[in-house]
Amino acid sequence: MLFAKKRTKAFHSEMRALSGLLLEMGKLAESQVGRIAEALATPGQIARIEVERDAAIDSLQRAIDLRAVETIARCGPAHADLREVLSMLRIAGQFERIGDLAKNIGKRLLAMSRDNHLPSPAHGLNGLALAVLEQLQDVLDSLIHRDVAKAINVWTRDEDVDRLCAVLSRELMIRMAQDPRVITCGIHLLFCSKNLERMGDHATNIAEAVCYMIEGRRLDDRPKADVTSAVMT
Amino acid sequence: MLFAKKRTKAFHSEMRALSGLLLEMGKLAESQVGRIAEALATPGQIARIEVERDAAIDSLQRAIDLRAVETIARCGPAHADLREVLSMLRIAGQFERIGDLAKNIGKRLLAMSRDNHLPSPAHGLNGLALAVLEQLQDVLDSLIHRDVAKAINVWTRDEDVDRLCAVLSRELMIRMAQDPRVITCGIHLLFCSKNLERMGDHATNIAEAVCYMIEGRRLDDRPKADVTSAVMT
């Protein structure tokens, strides 16, 4: 019994450390998306999204991976505890993907800043970035406060992000057909918009992991606006 | 000692079952990519990539997830064994992403089959699909035969896939600028090509996981041709 108690104490201290690393990772991802929204809000002055920030996210993920494996091996957590460690591993993977996508958008914004032919629906991307930022902030909140209701709310709102992306894609394609000079930038914007939509998907995956971590239940059949076919209409 | 032996036996039997599910998942992902390559090789007759196949991959992933968690909780595997279970979880996640990307390509091929303005570099996509298929076949082989050398070979060849994707993207953008009628199809092809490149990344991630699973060492600093900036040149 004493041994079990000791093990639980060691486990909880490990979990506190893991949570700290995970939140640090989440905050970095959030600030990356925030910087993208900022860069998009100041036309003509597109800032450089630091690639170093993504490196920091990657190294945090490696630290979490290592620590989680050690925690499982050393503490041998039982069902709910094990679920918690594995959920943290999964969430870290999602933050890493968000960081990667943000880095890619940063590169594209930089490439676009060298081009004078920016199609007008570029400002729509800012709205999409803000919507994704809000999703990310809310899902981080749900993680910090173990708030299942908030996580479910993020999960249901993913459809709105998908719809914003579809509208923007359609507008961009119309502009590109009208003026071939904007094709290069238009394609960068299409990929940026798709990347933001995927960031939204990752926020939704985190929301699912938060619910699973806390209540052990899975959210299935996520509402999804189909962007691929919407672009065709 | 008897208990430890018994636990090892139970663990090995669980691992055999998990391996079976994982290979089934890998084979499904491989056949999806194979069907894409096939559809691209028969111009004018683009086949429907079954969406049901992706649902089968998803349900296999859920089964692997559940079984892996149960295995850890029940058998409490030690370091190398734990590494193996967690690597399998990671590999399953990669196969799931490949399935998702294949489904998206299938939808785009279907949408394109309704459009008569297919830009000529479309056949380049077939070469890219075949290169990714080969990567996927080789990494599956490395998983089946626990062949680290083969996994490292897949890992180093990812750069070739990235380069093929960059060349194709450039060609597509030139064609789109020359003829606005091909813009819609051109954008679908750009996204298909990017999806194939990302499938290649997932094959590389699997190669990394295979090395880590078998030898416990991480392959860092993957060689990477930067497609985003290459498209701009």
mmCIF file with all atom_site columns, C-alpha atoms in Angstrom, chain B residues 115-187:
data_model
loop_
_atom_site.group_PDB
_atom_site.id
_atom_site.type_symbol
_atom_site.label_atom_id
_atom_site.label_alt_id
_atom_site.label_comp_id
_atom_site.label_asym_id
_atom_site.label_entity_id
_atom_site.label_seq_id
_atom_site.pdbx_PDB_ins_code
_atom_site.Cartn_x
_atom_site.Cartn_y
_atom_site.Cartn_z
_atom_site.occupancy
_atom_site.B_iso_or_equiv
_atom_site.pdbx_formal_charge
_atom_site.auth_seq_id
_atom_site.auth_comp_id
_atom_site.auth_asym_id
_atom_site.auth_atom_id
_atom_site.pdbx_PDB_model_num
ATOM 1  C CA . ASP B 1 115 ? -13.586 18.697 -66.365 1.00 0.00 ? 115 ASP B CA 1
ATOM 2  C CA . ASN B 1 116 ? -12.314 18.579 -69.926 1.00 0.00 ? 116 ASN B CA 1
ATOM 3  C CA . HIS B 1 117 ? -9.406  20.938 -69.369 1.00 0.00 ? 117 HIS B CA 1
ATOM 4  C CA . LEU B 1 118 ? -6.716  18.689 -67.942 1.00 0.00 ? 118 LEU B CA 1
ATOM 5  C CA . PRO B 1 119 ? -3.312  20.391 -68.173 1.00 0.00 ? 119 PRO B CA 1
ATOM 6  C CA . SER B 1 120 ? -0.624  18.287 -69.832 1.00 0.00 ? 120 SER B CA 1
ATOM 7  C CA . PRO B 1 121 ? 1.721   17.853 -66.819 1.00 0.00 ? 121 PRO B CA 1
ATOM 8  C CA . ALA B 1 122 ? -0.983  15.587 -65.323 1.00 0.00 ? 122 ALA B CA 1
ATOM 9  C CA . HIS B 1 123 ? 1.028   12.543 -66.360 1.00 0.00 ? 123 HIS B CA 1
ATOM 10 C CA . GLY B 1 124 ? 3.865   13.770 -64.118 1.00 0.00 ? 124 GLY B CA 1
ATOM 11 C CA . LEU B 1 125 ? 1.596   13.032 -61.183 1.00 0.00 ? 125 LEU B CA 1
ATOM 12 C CA . ASN B 1 126 ? 1.699   9.365  -62.115 1.00 0.00 ? 126 ASN B CA 1
ATOM 13 C CA . GLY B 1 127 ? 5.491   9.312  -61.747 1.00 0.00 ? 127 GLY B CA 1
ATOM 14 C CA . LEU B 1 128 ? 5.146   10.920 -58.338 1.00 0.00 ? 128 LEU B CA 1
ATOM 15 C CA . ALA B 1 129 ? 2.457   8.415  -57.281 1.00 0.00 ? 129 ALA B CA 1
ATOM 16 C CA . LEU B 1 130 ? 4.687   5.499  -58.358 1.00 0.00 ? 130 LEU B CA 1
ATOM 17 C CA . ALA B 1 131 ? 7.641   6.915  -56.402 1.00 0.00 ? 131 ALA B CA 1
ATOM 18 C CA . VAL B 1 132 ? 5.475   7.242  -53.271 1.00 0.00 ? 132 VAL B CA 1
ATOM 19 C CA . LEU B 1 133 ? 4.048   3.743  -53.809 1.00 0.00 ? 133 LEU B CA 1
ATOM 20 C CA . GLU B 1 134 ? 7.586   2.337  -53.907 1.00 0.00 ? 134 GLU B CA 1
ATOM 21 C CA . GLN B 1 135 ? 8.475   4.186  -50.692 1.00 0.00 ? 135 GLN B CA 1
ATOM 22 C CA . LEU B 1 136 ? 5.385   2.771  -49.016 1.00 0.00 ? 136 LEU B CA 1
ATOM 23 C CA . GLN B 1 137 ? 6.087   -0.784 -50.226 1.00 0.00 ? 137 GLN B CA 1
ATOM 24 C CA . ASP B 1 138 ? 9.682   -0.598 -49.035 1.00 0.00 ? 138 ASP B CA 1
ATOM 25 C CA . VAL B 1 139 ? 8.807   0.779  -45.631 1.00 0.00 ? 139 VAL B CA 1
ATOM 26 C CA . LEU B 1 140 ? 6.179   -1.944 -45.194 1.00 0.00 ? 140 LEU B CA 1
ATOM 27 C CA . ASP B 1 141 ? 8.861   -4.500 -46.093 1.00 0.00 ? 141 ASP B CA 1
ATOM 28 C CA . SER B 1 142 ? 11.216  -2.969 -43.528 1.00 0.00 ? 142 SER B CA 1
ATOM 29 C CA . LEU B 1 143 ? 8.457   -3.292 -40.939 1.00 0.00 ? 143 LEU B CA 1
ATOM 30 C CA . ILE B 1 144 ? 7.665   -6.917 -41.806 1.00 0.00 ? 144 ILE B CA 1
ATOM 31 C CA . HIS B 1 145 ? 11.299  -8.064 -41.900 1.00 0.00 ? 145 HIS B CA 1
ATOM 32 C CA . ARG B 1 146 ? 12.538  -5.679 -39.168 1.00 0.00 ? 146 ARG B CA 1
ATOM 33 C CA . ASP B 1 147 ? 15.053  -4.437 -41.739 1.00 0.00 ? 147 ASP B CA 1
ATOM 34 C CA . VAL B 1 148 ? 16.698  -1.245 -40.421 1.00 0.00 ? 148 VAL B CA 1
ATOM 35 C CA . ALA B 1 149 ? 18.897  -0.778 -43.524 1.00 0.00 ? 149 ALA B CA 1
ATOM 36 C CA . LYS B 1 150 ? 15.819  -0.784 -45.750 1.00 0.00 ? 150 LYS B CA 1
ATOM 37 C CA . ALA B 1 151 ? 14.062  1.714  -43.467 1.00 0.00 ? 151 ALA B CA 1
ATOM 38 C CA . ILE B 1 152 ? 17.075  4.047  -43.622 1.00 0.00 ? 152 ILE B CA 1
ATOM 39 C CA . ASN B 1 153 ? 17.041  3.727  -47.401 1.00 0.00 ? 153 ASN B CA 1
ATOM 40 C CA . VAL B 1 154 ? 13.401  4.905  -47.515 1.00 0.00 ? 154 VAL B CA 1
ATOM 41 C CA . TRP B 1 155 ? 14.303  7.745  -45.196 1.00 0.00 ? 155 TRP B CA 1
ATOM 42 C CA . THR B 1 156 ? 17.112  9.022  -47.444 1.00 0.00 ? 156 THR B CA 1
ATOM 43 C CA . ARG B 1 157 ? 15.021  8.730  -50.625 1.00 0.00 ? 157 ARG B CA 1
ATOM 44 C CA . ASP B 1 158 ? 12.354  11.167 -49.387 1.00 0.00 ? 158 ASP B CA 1
ATOM 45 C CA . GLU B 1 159 ? 14.307  14.012 -50.952 1.00 0.00 ? 159 GLU B CA 1
ATOM 46 C CA . ASP B 1 160 ? 13.694  12.518 -54.426 1.00 0.00 ? 160 ASP B CA 1
ATOM 47 C CA . VAL B 1 161 ? 9.931   12.557 -53.834 1.00 0.00 ? 161 VAL B CA 1
ATOM 48 C CA . ASP B 1 162 ? 10.122  16.202 -52.723 1.00 0.00 ? 162 ASP B CA 1
ATOM 49 C CA . ARG B 1 163 ? 12.073  17.096 -55.869 1.00 0.00 ? 163 ARG B CA 1
ATOM 50 C CA . LEU B 1 164 ? 9.575   15.345 -58.173 1.00 0.00 ? 164 LEU B CA 1
ATOM 51 C CA . CYS B 1 165 ? 6.788   17.287 -56.477 1.00 0.00 ? 165 CYS B CA 1
ATOM 52 C CA . ALA B 1 166 ? 8.633   20.609 -56.899 1.00 0.00 ? 166 ALA B CA 1
ATOM 53 C CA . VAL B 1 167 ? 9.260   20.012 -60.626 1.00 0.00 ? 167 VAL B CA 1
ATOM 54 C CA . LEU B 1 168 ? 5.623   19.054 -61.194 1.00 0.00 ? 168 LEU B CA 1
ATOM 55 C CA . SER B 1 169 ? 4.344   22.100 -59.266 1.00 0.00 ? 169 SER B CA 1
ATOM 56 C CA . ARG B 1 170 ? 6.478   24.439 -61.347 1.00 0.00 ? 170 ARG B CA 1
ATOM 57 C CA . GLU B 1 171 ? 5.242   22.906 -64.610 1.00 0.00 ? 171 GLU B CA 1
ATOM 58 C CA . LEU B 1 172 ? 1.626   23.130 -63.478 1.00 0.00 ? 172 LEU B CA 1
ATOM 59 C CA . MET B 1 173 ? 1.949   26.794 -62.554 1.00 0.00 ? 173 MET B CA 1
ATOM 60 C CA . ILE B 1 174 ? 3.499   27.656 -65.923 1.00 0.00 ? 174 ILE B CA 1
ATOM 61 C CA . ARG B 1 175 ? 0.632   25.867 -67.726 1.00 0.00 ? 175 ARG B CA 1
ATOM 62 C CA . MET B 1 176 ? -1.962  27.650 -65.599 1.00 0.00 ? 176 MET B CA 1
ATOM 63 C CA . ALA B 1 177 ? -0.448  31.036 -66.379 1.00 0.00 ? 177 ALA B CA 1
ATOM 64 C CA . GLN B 1 178 ? -0.518  30.177 -70.117 1.00 0.00 ? 178 GLN B CA 1
ATOM 65 C CA . ASP B 1 179 ? -4.101  28.935 -70.187 1.00 0.00 ? 179 ASP B CA 1
ATOM 66 C CA . PRO B 1 180 ? -6.643  30.076 -67.571 1.00 0.00 ? 180 PRO B CA 1
ATOM 67 C CA . ARG B 1 181 ? -9.029  27.267 -68.622 1.00 0.00 ? 181 ARG B CA 1
ATOM 68 C CA . VAL B 1 182 ? -6.787  24.729 -66.885 1.00 0.00 ? 182 VAL B CA 1
ATOM 69 C CA . ILE B 1 183 ? -6.695  26.640 -63.555 1.00 0.00 ? 183 ILE B CA 1
ATOM 70 C CA . THR B 1 184 ? -9.361  24.560 -61.790 1.00 0.00 ? 184 THR B CA 1
ATOM 71 C CA . CYS B 1 185 ? -7.774  21.254 -62.760 1.00 0.00 ? 185 CYS B CA 1
ATOM 72 C CA . GLY B 1 186 ? -4.304  22.645 -62.239 1.00 0.00 ? 186 GLY B CA 1
ATOM 73 C CA . ILE B 1 187 ? -5.124  23.509 -58.625 1.00 0.00 ? 187 ILE B CA 1
#
